Amino acid sequence: MSSKVKEALFELIRSMSKSEKRYFKLLASRHTIGDENNYVILFDFIEKMAVYDEEQIFKHFKGEPFLNRFSITKKRLYDHILNALDAFHAAHSVDAQLQTQLHSAEILYNKSLYDQAKRILKSAEKLARKNDRYIVLQQISKLNKRMLENEGYSDLSAIQILEIQSQDEELSKRIYNTNLLWTSKSLVFSKLHTKGVARTDEERIEYSRLIEHLQVPDHEASFDERYMFNHLMSAYHFGIQDLSGCANFLNKNLDLFEEDRDRISQQLSTYLSLLTNAIYTLESLGQRTGANKLLQTLRKLPDEFGSALSEDMQIKLFASVNSVEIGVLMKRGDFEEALKRVPQIEVGLRTYENKITSIRRAFLCFKVATINLGNRNYSEALKWVNKIFNDPDLDPSEDLLAFTYLVDLLIHLEMKHNKLLPYALKNAQRYLKSRNKLHRFEKAFLQFVSKMTKVSDQFSEMETWESFLNEIKVLNGEGLDKAALEYFDFELWAASKVLRKEFPELLKERNISLQKNGH
């Protein structure tokens, strides 16, 4: 009977914030029968579980009548929780308010209370227009038409009928534009996630084809249309390795949220992603002032929303804040400070375990691996790399995995694993070739590692490093292979060998230079 697997009721309870749980218990207590409320008792027990185990529930509640029809009990508890969540969020959710108003208007219409139905629909229309809910506006229009038909079109002129048609056409246009933007955005992001940024002229052309049909939203466009267009264009410019263009559209979306700050709480997950992307981009461009300002905003989010955050949002905040902070510290060459953040990342990964998505988990592990690599803690770096390789949930086509193979080779190289290195090299070659990820930089790096397995003295080793560094500089100068250095700066690592300087020291020097040219 043991069922230590994901279970809908368990997942729902674990996703609830403290405020949501308190509200559910408050509602449940109002429906207590006798001295006990089985739903609350079961809720409390499941809430304390680290892993769902039905055998443990039956053992604990042995003899309780509700176990005789436990599947029904679970279903009813699940429904009670959803009803409580619906009531809890109704006051803060525009969509919930609109659905309630529409339902109320329909009830009044069916009771022939047309004037009352019209008043509610007028209020709903005002709220829907304010929040760009075009599909709801279509539903309101449909109900209004039914009432006009029921009244025999009294006091309705031909001009008014044509005006209704014009309004319907405008709604259809807005819905069409939103759907078109969503499709284009999804195609660009799908390409980014599966293929990574453009590394050839052909791949740049492929990205351009995905947006060539788009038009800039007009002055009547909704928040969602403008946001989605800017979001799409920032992703496109990132995809073709144009960080300045990417930053331009990210800033436009930040301005949209500043103009309508109520949207932040309504679309917190979206705002969080926007902040982290903007921080990364501005930092990469050397615009430290702007990056610092947004970083402070990001750090305040957990305190600003507190217990209202769902577990899903807590996980996203944990992953995003830590990932972007250590990313910034590493770009600035402050590896010692970045290393201090590792314990809290370890705690978070243990706390959320499999609840954090595989790609978020992999990115954090990769960052920790490169932090340790930069601090020359090679054994520790290798441990974190192996966490990525051993993750069964990670999509093998992820771009990150390709660079994990390269970092793995670098670690083995630094650890003088002369016997293991040829096998690791073959594994990397096999993976990159099978996934069509053997770009010019990857080929150059693999050839460099192959040569390093054959060097017999320090002079030859230094010559090999110098040759590799010169080759990277050429590729980097051509632009398309800069993406390889975004995951880890192999060029600067090679320079540290040739110049006999510490890797973090060179990063600090580069950061100072970037700041002089940035803002």
PDB file of N, CA, C and O in Angstrom, residues 113 135 144 156 205 263 355 357 423 431 439-440 480 496:
ATOM      1  N   LEU A 113     -34.196  39.439 -14.259  1.00  0.00           N
ATOM      2  CA  LEU A 113     -33.852  40.693 -13.565  1.00  0.00           C
ATOM      3  C   LEU A 113     -32.822  41.426 -14.409  1.00  0.00           C
ATOM      4  O   LEU A 113     -31.645  41.562 -14.063  1.00  0.00           O
ATOM      5  N   ILE A 135     -10.914  38.569 -23.548  1.00  0.00           N
ATOM      6  CA  ILE A 135     -11.816  37.416 -23.678  1.00  0.00           C
ATOM      7  C   ILE A 135     -13.039  37.593 -22.781  1.00  0.00           C
ATOM      8  O   ILE A 135     -14.167  37.258 -23.172  1.00  0.00           O
ATOM      9  N   ASN A 144     -24.654  40.930 -23.128  1.00  0.00           N
ATOM     10  CA  ASN A 144     -25.382  42.168 -23.457  1.00  0.00           C
ATOM     11  C   ASN A 144     -26.247  41.981 -24.709  1.00  0.00           C
ATOM     12  O   ASN A 144     -27.371  42.481 -24.783  1.00  0.00           O
ATOM     13  N   LEU A 156     -32.712  50.760 -29.943  1.00  0.00           N
ATOM     14  CA  LEU A 156     -31.371  50.448 -30.459  1.00  0.00           C
ATOM     15  C   LEU A 156     -31.313  50.814 -31.936  1.00  0.00           C
ATOM     16  O   LEU A 156     -32.016  50.230 -32.764  1.00  0.00           O
ATOM     17  N   ILE A 205      20.132  33.912 -38.761  1.00  0.00           N
ATOM     18  CA  ILE A 205      19.064  34.080 -39.754  1.00  0.00           C
ATOM     19  C   ILE A 205      17.811  33.337 -39.301  1.00  0.00           C
ATOM     20  O   ILE A 205      16.688  33.832 -39.450  1.00  0.00           O
ATOM     21  N   ARG A 263       0.728  45.541 -10.940  1.00  0.00           N
ATOM     22  CA  ARG A 263       1.013  44.349 -11.743  1.00  0.00           C
ATOM     23  C   ARG A 263       2.082  43.469 -11.077  1.00  0.00           C
ATOM     24  O   ARG A 263       2.140  42.271 -11.345  1.00  0.00           O
ATOM     25  N   LYS A 355      11.549  19.358  -5.767  1.00  0.00           N
ATOM     26  CA  LYS A 355      10.540  20.368  -6.112  1.00  0.00           C
ATOM     27  C   LYS A 355      11.115  21.467  -7.007  1.00  0.00           C
ATOM     28  O   LYS A 355      10.373  22.152  -7.707  1.00  0.00           O
ATOM     29  N   THR A 357      12.988  22.662 -10.256  1.00  0.00           N
ATOM     30  CA  THR A 357      13.090  22.062 -11.583  1.00  0.00           C
ATOM     31  C   THR A 357      14.522  21.624 -11.861  1.00  0.00           C
ATOM     32  O   THR A 357      15.483  22.198 -11.337  1.00  0.00           O
ATOM     33  N   TYR A 423      39.499   9.277 -21.304  1.00  0.00           N
ATOM     34  CA  TYR A 423      38.140   8.728 -21.277  1.00  0.00           C
ATOM     35  C   TYR A 423      37.104   9.856 -21.161  1.00  0.00           C
ATOM     36  O   TYR A 423      36.058   9.822 -21.822  1.00  0.00           O
ATOM     37  N   TYR A 431      29.234  13.149 -26.698  1.00  0.00           N
ATOM     38  CA  TYR A 431      28.021  13.906 -26.349  1.00  0.00           C
ATOM     39  C   TYR A 431      27.834  15.099 -27.287  1.00  0.00           C
ATOM     40  O   TYR A 431      26.746  15.290 -27.857  1.00  0.00           O
ATOM     41  N   HIS A 439      30.530  23.300 -32.018  1.00  0.00           N
ATOM     42  CA  HIS A 439      30.815  24.573 -32.670  1.00  0.00           C
ATOM     43  C   HIS A 439      32.327  24.813 -32.667  1.00  0.00           C
ATOM     44  O   HIS A 439      33.102  24.003 -32.143  1.00  0.00           O
ATOM     45  N   ARG A 440      32.741  25.926 -33.236  1.00  0.00           N
ATOM     46  CA  ARG A 440      34.176  26.170 -33.399  1.00  0.00           C
ATOM     47  C   ARG A 440      34.911  26.214 -32.065  1.00  0.00           C
ATOM     48  O   ARG A 440      36.014  25.671 -31.948  1.00  0.00           O
ATOM     49  N   LEU A 480      30.615  35.404 -32.807  1.00  0.00           N
ATOM     50  CA  LEU A 480      29.616  34.350 -32.662  1.00  0.00           C
ATOM     51  C   LEU A 480      29.921  33.354 -31.556  1.00  0.00           C
ATOM     52  O   LEU A 480      29.041  32.647 -31.098  1.00  0.00           O
ATOM     53  N   SER A 496      45.168  33.404 -17.523  1.00  0.00           N
ATOM     54  CA  SER A 496      45.752  33.309 -16.183  1.00  0.00           C
ATOM     55  C   SER A 496      46.947  32.353 -16.180  1.00  0.00           C
ATOM     56  O   SER A 496      47.911  32.543 -15.436  1.00  0.00           O
TER      57      SER A 496
END
